[in-house]
XYZ file of C-alpha atoms in Angstrom:
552
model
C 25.971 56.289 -73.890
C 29.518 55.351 -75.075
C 31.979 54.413 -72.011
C 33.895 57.785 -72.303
C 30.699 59.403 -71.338
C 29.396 57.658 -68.201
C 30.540 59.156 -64.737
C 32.911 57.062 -62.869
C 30.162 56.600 -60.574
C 28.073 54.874 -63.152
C 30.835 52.885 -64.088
C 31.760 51.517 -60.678
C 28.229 50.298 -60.950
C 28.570 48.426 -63.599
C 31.737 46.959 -62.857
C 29.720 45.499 -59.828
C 32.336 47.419 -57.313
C 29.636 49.787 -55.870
C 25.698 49.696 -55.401
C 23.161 52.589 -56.086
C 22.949 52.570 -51.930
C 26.702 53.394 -51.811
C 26.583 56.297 -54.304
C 24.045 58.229 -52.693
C 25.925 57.663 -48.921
C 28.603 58.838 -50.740
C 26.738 62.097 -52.262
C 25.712 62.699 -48.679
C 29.102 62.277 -47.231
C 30.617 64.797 -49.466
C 28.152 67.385 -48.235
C 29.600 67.008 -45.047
C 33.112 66.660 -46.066
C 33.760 68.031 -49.626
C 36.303 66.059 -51.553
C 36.458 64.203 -54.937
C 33.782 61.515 -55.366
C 36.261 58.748 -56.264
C 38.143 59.814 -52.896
C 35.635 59.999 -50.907
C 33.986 56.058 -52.591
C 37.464 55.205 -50.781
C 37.771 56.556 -47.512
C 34.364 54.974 -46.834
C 35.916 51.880 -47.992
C 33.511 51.211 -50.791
C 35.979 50.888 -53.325
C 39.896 50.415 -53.777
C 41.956 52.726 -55.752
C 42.824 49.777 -57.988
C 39.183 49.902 -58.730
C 38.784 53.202 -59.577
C 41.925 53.024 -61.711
C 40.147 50.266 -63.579
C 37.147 52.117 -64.233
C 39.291 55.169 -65.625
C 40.912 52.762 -67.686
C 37.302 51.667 -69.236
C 36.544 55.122 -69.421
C 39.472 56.286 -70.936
C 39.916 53.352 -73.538
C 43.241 52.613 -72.034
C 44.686 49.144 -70.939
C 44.696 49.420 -67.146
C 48.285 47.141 -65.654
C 48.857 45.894 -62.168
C 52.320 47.036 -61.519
C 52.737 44.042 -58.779
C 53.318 42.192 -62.018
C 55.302 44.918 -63.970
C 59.416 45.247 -63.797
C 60.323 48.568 -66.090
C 63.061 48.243 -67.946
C 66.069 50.502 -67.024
C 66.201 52.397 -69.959
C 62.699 53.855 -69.406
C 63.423 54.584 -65.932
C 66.913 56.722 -67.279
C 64.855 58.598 -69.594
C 62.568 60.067 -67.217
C 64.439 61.437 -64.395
C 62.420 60.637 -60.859
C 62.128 63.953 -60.064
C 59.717 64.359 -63.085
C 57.849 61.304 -62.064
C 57.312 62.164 -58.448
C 56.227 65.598 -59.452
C 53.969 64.121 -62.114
C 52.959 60.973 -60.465
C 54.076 58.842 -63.388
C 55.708 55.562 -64.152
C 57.538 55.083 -67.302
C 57.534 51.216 -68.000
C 58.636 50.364 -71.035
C 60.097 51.684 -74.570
C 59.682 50.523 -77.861
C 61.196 52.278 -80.958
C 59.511 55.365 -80.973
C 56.847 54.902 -77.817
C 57.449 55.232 -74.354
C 54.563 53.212 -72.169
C 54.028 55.550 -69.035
C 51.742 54.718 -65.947
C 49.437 57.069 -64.852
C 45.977 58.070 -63.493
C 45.992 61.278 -64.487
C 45.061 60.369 -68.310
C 43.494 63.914 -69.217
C 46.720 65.780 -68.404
C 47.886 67.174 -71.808
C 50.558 69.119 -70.159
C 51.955 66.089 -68.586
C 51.569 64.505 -72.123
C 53.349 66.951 -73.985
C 56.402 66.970 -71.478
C 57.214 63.943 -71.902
C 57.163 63.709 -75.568
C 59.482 66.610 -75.522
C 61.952 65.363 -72.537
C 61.380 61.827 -74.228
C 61.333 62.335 -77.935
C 58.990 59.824 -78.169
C 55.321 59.619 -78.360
C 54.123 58.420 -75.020
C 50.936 55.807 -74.507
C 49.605 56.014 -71.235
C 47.945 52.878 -69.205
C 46.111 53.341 -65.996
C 47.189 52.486 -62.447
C 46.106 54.217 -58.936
C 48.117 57.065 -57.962
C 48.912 55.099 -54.998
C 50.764 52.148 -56.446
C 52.535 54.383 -59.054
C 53.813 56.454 -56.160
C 55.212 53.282 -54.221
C 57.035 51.546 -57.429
C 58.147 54.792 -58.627
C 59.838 54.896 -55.579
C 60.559 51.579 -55.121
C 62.312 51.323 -58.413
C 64.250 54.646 -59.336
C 65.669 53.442 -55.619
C 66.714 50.251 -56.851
C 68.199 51.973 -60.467
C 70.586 54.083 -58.224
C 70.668 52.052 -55.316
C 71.073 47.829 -56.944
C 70.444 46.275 -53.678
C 71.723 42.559 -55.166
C 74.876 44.095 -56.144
C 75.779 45.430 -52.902
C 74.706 42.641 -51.014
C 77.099 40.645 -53.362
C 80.162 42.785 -52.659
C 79.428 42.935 -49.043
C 79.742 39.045 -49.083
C 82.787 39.592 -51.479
C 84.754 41.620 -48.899
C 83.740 39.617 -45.533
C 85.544 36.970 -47.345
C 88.692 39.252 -46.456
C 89.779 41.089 -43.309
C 86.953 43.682 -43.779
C 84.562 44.047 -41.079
C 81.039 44.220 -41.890
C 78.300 46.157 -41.084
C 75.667 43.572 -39.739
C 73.019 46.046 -39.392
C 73.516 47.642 -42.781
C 73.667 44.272 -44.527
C 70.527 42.967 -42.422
C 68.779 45.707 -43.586
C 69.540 45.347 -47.369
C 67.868 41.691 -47.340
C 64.960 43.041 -45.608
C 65.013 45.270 -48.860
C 65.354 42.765 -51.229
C 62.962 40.202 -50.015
C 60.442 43.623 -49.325
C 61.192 44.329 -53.316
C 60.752 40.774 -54.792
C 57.552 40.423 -52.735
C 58.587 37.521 -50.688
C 56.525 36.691 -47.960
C 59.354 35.032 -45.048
C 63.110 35.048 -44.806
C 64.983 32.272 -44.225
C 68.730 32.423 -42.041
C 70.050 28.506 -42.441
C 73.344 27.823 -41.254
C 74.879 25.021 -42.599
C 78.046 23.344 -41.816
C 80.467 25.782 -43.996
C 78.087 28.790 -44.788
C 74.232 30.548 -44.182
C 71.748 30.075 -46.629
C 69.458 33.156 -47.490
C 66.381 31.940 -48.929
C 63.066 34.370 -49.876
C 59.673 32.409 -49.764
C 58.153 34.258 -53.343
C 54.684 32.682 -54.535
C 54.495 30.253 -52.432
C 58.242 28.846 -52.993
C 61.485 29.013 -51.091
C 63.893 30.075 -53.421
C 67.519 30.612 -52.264
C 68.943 33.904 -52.915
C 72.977 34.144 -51.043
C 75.411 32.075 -49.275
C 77.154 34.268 -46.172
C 80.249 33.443 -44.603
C 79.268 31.108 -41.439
C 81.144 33.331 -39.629
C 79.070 36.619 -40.299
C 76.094 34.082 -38.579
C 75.827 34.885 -35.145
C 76.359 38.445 -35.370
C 73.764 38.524 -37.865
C 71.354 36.592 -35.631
C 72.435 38.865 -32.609
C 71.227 41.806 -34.677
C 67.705 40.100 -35.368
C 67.448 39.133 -31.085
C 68.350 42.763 -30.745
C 65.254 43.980 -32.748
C 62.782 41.789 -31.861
C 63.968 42.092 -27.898
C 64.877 38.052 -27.855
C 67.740 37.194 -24.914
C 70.793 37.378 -26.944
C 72.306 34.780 -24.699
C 69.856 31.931 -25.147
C 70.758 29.666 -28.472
C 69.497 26.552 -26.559
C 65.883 26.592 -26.914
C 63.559 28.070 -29.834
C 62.557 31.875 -29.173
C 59.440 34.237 -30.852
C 59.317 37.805 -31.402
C 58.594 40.913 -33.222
C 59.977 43.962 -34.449
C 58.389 47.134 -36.984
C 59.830 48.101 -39.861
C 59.578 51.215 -42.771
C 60.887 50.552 -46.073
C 60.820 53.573 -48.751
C 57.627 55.053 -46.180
C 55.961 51.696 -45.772
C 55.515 50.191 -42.896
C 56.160 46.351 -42.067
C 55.523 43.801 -39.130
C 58.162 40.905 -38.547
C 57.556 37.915 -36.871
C 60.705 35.972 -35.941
C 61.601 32.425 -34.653
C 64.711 30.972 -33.897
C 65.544 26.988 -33.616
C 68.556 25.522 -32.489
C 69.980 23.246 -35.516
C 73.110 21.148 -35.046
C 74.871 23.885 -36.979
C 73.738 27.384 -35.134
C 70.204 28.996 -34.624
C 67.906 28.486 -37.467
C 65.782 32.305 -38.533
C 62.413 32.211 -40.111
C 61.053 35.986 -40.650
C 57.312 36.327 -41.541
C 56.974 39.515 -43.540
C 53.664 41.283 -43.581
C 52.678 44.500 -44.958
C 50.559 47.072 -43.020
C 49.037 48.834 -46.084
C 47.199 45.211 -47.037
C 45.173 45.953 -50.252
C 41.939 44.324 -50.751
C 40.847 42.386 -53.879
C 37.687 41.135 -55.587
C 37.151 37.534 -55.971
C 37.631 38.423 -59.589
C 41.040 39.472 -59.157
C 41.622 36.591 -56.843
C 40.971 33.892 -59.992
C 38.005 32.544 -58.935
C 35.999 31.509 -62.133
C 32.782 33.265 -63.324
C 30.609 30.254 -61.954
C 32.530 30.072 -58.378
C 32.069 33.854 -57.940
C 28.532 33.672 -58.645
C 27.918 30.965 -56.314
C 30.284 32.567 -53.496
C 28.104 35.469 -54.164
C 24.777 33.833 -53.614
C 25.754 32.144 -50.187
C 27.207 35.280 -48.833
C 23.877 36.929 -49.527
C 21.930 34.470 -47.563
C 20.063 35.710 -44.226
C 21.548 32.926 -42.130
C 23.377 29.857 -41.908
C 27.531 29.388 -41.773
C 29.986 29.429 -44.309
C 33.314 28.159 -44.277
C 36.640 29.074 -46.056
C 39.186 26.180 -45.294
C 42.725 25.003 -46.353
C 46.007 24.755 -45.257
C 48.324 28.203 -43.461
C 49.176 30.245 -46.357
C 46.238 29.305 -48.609
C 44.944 32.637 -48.870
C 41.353 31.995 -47.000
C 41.599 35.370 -45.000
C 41.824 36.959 -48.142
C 38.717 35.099 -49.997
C 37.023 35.655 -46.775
C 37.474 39.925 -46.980
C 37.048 39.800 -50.505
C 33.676 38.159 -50.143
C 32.459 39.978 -47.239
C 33.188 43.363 -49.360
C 29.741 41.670 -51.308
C 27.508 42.024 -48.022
C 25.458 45.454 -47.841
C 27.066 46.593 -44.490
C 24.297 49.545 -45.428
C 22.013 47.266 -44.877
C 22.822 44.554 -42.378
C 25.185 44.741 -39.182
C 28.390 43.356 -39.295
C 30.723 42.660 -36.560
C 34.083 40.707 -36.797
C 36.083 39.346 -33.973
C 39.575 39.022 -35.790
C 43.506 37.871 -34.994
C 45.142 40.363 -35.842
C 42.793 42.536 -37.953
C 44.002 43.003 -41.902
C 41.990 44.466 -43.556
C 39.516 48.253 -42.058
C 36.507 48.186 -43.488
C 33.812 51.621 -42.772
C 30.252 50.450 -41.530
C 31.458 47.286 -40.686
C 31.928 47.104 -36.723
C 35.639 45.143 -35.970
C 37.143 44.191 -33.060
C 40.779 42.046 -32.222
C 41.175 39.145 -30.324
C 43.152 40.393 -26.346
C 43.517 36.873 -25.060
C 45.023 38.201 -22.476
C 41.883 40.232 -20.922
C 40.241 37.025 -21.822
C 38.644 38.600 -24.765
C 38.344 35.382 -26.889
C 36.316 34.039 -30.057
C 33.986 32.231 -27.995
C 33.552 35.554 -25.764
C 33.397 37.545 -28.606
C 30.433 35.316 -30.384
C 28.646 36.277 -27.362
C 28.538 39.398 -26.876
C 27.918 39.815 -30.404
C 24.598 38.317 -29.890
C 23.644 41.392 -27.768
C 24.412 43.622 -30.566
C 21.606 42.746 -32.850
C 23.746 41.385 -35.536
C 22.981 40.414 -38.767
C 26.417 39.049 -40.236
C 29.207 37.258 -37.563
C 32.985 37.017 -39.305
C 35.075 34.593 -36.929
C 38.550 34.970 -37.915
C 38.940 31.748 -37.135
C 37.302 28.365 -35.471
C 40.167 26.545 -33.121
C 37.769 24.679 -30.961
C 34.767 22.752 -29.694
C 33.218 26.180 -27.722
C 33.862 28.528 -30.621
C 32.583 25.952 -33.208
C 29.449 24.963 -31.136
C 28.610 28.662 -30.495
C 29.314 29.237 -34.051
C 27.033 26.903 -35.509
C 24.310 27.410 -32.924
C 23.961 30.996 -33.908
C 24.081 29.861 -37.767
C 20.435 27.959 -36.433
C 19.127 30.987 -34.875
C 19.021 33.220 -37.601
C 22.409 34.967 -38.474
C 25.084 34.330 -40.991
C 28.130 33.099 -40.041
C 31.582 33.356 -41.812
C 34.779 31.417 -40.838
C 37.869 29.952 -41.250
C 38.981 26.054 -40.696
C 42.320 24.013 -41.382
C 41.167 21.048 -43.196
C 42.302 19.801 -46.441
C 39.571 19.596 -48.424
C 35.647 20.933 -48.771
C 34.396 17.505 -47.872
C 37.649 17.245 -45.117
C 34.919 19.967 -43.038
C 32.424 17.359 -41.711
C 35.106 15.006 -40.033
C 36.734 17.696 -38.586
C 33.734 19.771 -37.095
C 32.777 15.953 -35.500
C 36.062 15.949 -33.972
C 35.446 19.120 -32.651
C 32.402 17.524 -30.463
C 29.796 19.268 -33.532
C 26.627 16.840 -33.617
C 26.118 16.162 -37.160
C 22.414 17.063 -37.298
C 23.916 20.639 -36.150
C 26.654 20.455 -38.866
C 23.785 19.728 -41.726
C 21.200 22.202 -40.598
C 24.046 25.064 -39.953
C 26.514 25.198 -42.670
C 25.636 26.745 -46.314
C 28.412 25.823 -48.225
C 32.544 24.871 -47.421
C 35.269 26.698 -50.212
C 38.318 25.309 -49.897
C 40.969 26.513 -51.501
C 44.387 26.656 -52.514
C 47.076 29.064 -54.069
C 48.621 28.406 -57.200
C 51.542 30.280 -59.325
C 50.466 32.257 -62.303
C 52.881 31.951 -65.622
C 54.602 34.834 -66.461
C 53.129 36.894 -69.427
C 56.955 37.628 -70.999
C 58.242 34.749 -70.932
C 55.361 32.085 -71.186
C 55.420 29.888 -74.413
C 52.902 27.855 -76.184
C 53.149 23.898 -75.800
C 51.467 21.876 -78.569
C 49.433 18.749 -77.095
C 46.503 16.783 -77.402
C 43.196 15.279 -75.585
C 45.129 11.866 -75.099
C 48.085 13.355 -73.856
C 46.247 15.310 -71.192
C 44.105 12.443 -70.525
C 47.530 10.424 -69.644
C 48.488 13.516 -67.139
C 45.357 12.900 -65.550
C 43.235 15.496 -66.616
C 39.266 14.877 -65.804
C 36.773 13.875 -69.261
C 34.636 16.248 -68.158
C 36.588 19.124 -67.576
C 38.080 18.313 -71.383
C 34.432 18.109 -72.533
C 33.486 21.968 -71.123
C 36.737 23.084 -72.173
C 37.579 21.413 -75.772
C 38.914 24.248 -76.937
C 42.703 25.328 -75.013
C 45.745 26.934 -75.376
C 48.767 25.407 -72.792
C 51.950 27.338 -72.492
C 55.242 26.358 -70.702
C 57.150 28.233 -67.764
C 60.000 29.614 -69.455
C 61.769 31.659 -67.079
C 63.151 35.439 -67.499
C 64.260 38.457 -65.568
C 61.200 40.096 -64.702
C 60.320 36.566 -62.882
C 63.315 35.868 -61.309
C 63.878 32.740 -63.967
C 61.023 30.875 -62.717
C 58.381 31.053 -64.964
C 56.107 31.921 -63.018
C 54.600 35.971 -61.458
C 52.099 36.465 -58.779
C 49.688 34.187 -57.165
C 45.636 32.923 -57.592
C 43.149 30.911 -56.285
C 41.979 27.496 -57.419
C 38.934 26.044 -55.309
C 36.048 23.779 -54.665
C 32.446 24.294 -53.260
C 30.521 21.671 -51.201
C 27.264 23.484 -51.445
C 24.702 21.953 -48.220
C 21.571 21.191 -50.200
C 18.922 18.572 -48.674
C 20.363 15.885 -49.906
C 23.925 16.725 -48.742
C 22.619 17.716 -45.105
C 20.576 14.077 -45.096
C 23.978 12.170 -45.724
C 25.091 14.163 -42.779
C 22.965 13.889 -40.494
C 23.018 9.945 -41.670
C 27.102 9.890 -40.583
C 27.584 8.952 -43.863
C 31.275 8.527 -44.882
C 33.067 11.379 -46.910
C 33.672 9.129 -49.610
C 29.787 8.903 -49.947
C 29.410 12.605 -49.411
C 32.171 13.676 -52.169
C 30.604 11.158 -54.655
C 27.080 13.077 -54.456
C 28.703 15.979 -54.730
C 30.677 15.612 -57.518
C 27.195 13.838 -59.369
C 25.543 17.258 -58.633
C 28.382 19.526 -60.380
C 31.186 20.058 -57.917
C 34.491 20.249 -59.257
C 37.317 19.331 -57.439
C 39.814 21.404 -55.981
C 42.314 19.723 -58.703
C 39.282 20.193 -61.654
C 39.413 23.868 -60.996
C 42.971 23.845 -61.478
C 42.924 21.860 -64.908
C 40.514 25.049 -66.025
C 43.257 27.419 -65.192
C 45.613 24.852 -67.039
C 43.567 25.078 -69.560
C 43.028 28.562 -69.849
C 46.405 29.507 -70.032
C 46.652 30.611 -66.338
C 49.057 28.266 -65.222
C 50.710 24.416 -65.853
C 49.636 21.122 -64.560
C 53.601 20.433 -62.928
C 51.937 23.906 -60.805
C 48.196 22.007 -60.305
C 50.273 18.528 -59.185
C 52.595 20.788 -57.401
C 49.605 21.937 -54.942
C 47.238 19.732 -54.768
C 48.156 15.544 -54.102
């Protein structure tokens, strides 16, 4: 049977997003509550709508895009008026001399197909994204084409310079906008000794976007106290707080802290999005061999596993994308979580109350009353939650968490710190991924770099990474529009798996050093967190100034 053929069920199969166990819950469901199959796959969480959108692309023969990574160019947006791609649910991206590249998900809809060659006078190709997404970028950028958010922050600053007053809340707004629009994931407010810096975090990296007047400073700091119910009055000592907010219909949470600085109170702003999409550890980078192995540990019937690195490294996200593996049909699944990100249907959640003394270590045990089969610890902090962790690892239920250490190997030290006996370390943990996040090149602008095996020998490439990979393409960070100059669009993950076997949980158990512990490792086929980088170097995923960047 040719692609075009197969249901989208069968498909979703295929594609590994969906078992035969999920279909036929999902049959059932439907004869309770009658609605699409693909919609009803996601309101029991079994898929995402990126995920069906990929599976319409397969079935349609069409190149499916990820419009995170996609700027349209102005003159597509111009030719197709927004009120024709609202009512539509369309896109347009791109035009070439006689094709205009629309968005879509609605592939079979001639109608829509023969509008827009008319209104166009173009032929029109069609790729595939999730109604969803095309809904929020449509919006997101026919706001921008009539609304350029840089340029009016620009002539704002412009006039302040005069006798003009400003509207504070107006302007604070508009870089809430901005940073929302370029994806950045914190705000900095710097003053400095003549002017405030502006700077987005974006992939990982501050980048500095506008220099205010000093003297627009405190009122704009006033308006962020204001919000996130701070005391105005107090610039002496550092405060915390929080504030809501809706961009184009979507909703945000803010976290703010203030520090007194020498020159005024220094503003960090933690953006994060309520509508958090979840991804497969495909679409997070990990390699064919790494998802294979994450797969096998996260099938096992007990034992703990681990996802460490530094704040910001992505391991809540690894952690829900591997979890989405486990047959919640099947097994019960309970999370104790801080906040929680990610909703997930069969899959029983709660959120950490420290206040009515509902902690992880309180959590842990109740949980143990509730016949579980699977245990997700948003995180371990301490010696009771780590002990009561790994002690119901030992008795027969798996165990998933989070750790700050720098490395896989970086796990045993720390879990003896944390009082852990190391006989309970070996005999509990499965496996430790540790990870980091590095920046993807940008697919317009990347360029091919000519080299050789001695020149990325110097650089410091491993032998045996070059002998897997002889064959490689390397391409340079250019810089263009649609990535702000940098080179570089969107985020993935590069990691490293100390997999517990007997001889591992012997060296343990031993107290042997982690020098000795790495060194068997990497004899039986680990590659470093560094190694996996060099394949994404390799691959043409990214550059080794990104890999040295990220990891020492």
């Amino acid at each position: 049977m040719s692609q075009q053929n197969k249901p989208i069920g069968q498909l979703l199969e295929e594609l590994g997003f969906i078992t035969k166990e999920q279909i036929e819950v999902t049959l059932n469901v439907q004869k309770a509550n009658p609605k699409y199959f693909g919609e009803t796959l996601q309101d029991l969480d079994f898929v995402t709508s990126s995920e069906i959108a990929q599976a319409i692309a397969i079935q349609s023969n069409l190149e499916y895009v990820n419009l995170e990574f996609v700027v349209p160019s102005a003159e597509a947006l111009r030719l197709i008026p927004y009120n024709v791609a609202k009512a539509k649910n369309i896109l347009p991206i791109s035009i070439d001399e006689d094709t205009i590249t629309v968005a879509t998900q609605d592939v079979n809809e001639l109608s829509t197909l023969d509008y827009l060659r008319k209104i166009s006078n173009k032929n029109v190709k069609f790729v595939v994204e999730d109604k969803k997404t095309i809904a929020r970028y449509a919006e997101m950028f026919y706001y921008q084409l009539s609304n350029p958010i840089e340029e009016e922050i620009t002539a704002i600053i412009k006039s302040s310079l005069g006798d003009v007053e400003v509207n504070i809340p107006h302007l604070f707004e508009l870089f809430l906008n901005s940073a929302i629009k370029d994806h950045a994931t914190d705000i900095h407010i710097s003053p400095e000794s003549s002017v405030t810096h502006i700077s987005y975090r974006i992939d990982g990296v501050l980048q500095h976007f506008y220099a205010l007047p000093l003297k627009l400073h405190n009122q704009l700091v006033a308006r962020i106290k204001i919000l996130s119910n701070l005391d105005i009055s107090e610039q002496r000592k550092p405060q915390d707080g929080a504030f809501s907010y809706e961009f184009l219909s979507e909703p945000f949470d803010l976290r703010i802290s203030t520090l007194p600085t020498n020159h005024g109170e220094n503003v960090v702003m933690r953006l994060l999005g309520k509508n958090s999409s979840l991804f497969s550890l495909k679409q997070l980078g990990l390699t064919k061999a790494n998802i294979e192995k994450v797969e096998r540990y996260f099938s096992k019937p007990y034992g703990i596993i681990l996802i460490v690195g530094p704040t910001g490294s992505g391991k809540t996200t690894t952690l829900y994308s591997a979890l989405r593996k486990i047959d919640s049909l099947k097994k019960n699944v309970l999370t104790i979580e801080d906040p929680i990100e990610y909703k997930f249907s069969f899959i029983k959640q709660t959120q950490l109350n420290e206040k009515a003394g509902y902690n992880f270590q309180s959590a842990i045990r109740a949980f143990m009353r509730q016949d579980p089969d699977v245990m997700l610890v948003g995180e371990i902090r301490d010696h009771d939650t780590a002990e009561l962790a790994v002690r119901a690892s030992i008795t027969g239920h798996l165990v998933l968490s989070t750790l700050h250490t720098n490395d896989a190997v970086g796990t045993i030290p720390r879990l003896s710190d944390l009082g852990i006996e190391p006989y309970l370390i070996g005999s509990g943990l499965l496996a430790v991924i540790a990870q980091r996040l590095v920046r993807k090149l940008c697919d317009k602008c990347k360029v091919v770099k000519e080299t050789t095996k001695e020149e990325l020998l110097t650089l410091g490439f491993s032998e045996r990474i070059l002998e897997v990979h002889p064959e490689f393409t390397l391409y340079d960070a250019l810089g263009c529009e649609h990535c702000r100059g940098t080179g570089y669009r969107g985020r993935e993950a590069i990691i490293e798996i100390l997999e517990i076997d007997e001889d591992i949980e012997d060296l343990i158990t031993k107290r042997a050093s982690t020098q000795e512990i790495l060194l068997l490792a990497h004899q039986k086929g680990m590659y470093s967190i560094k190694e996996d980088g060099q394949i994404k170097v390799l691959e043409g995923v990214t550059t080794i100034q990104e890999i040295n960047r990220v990891v020492n």
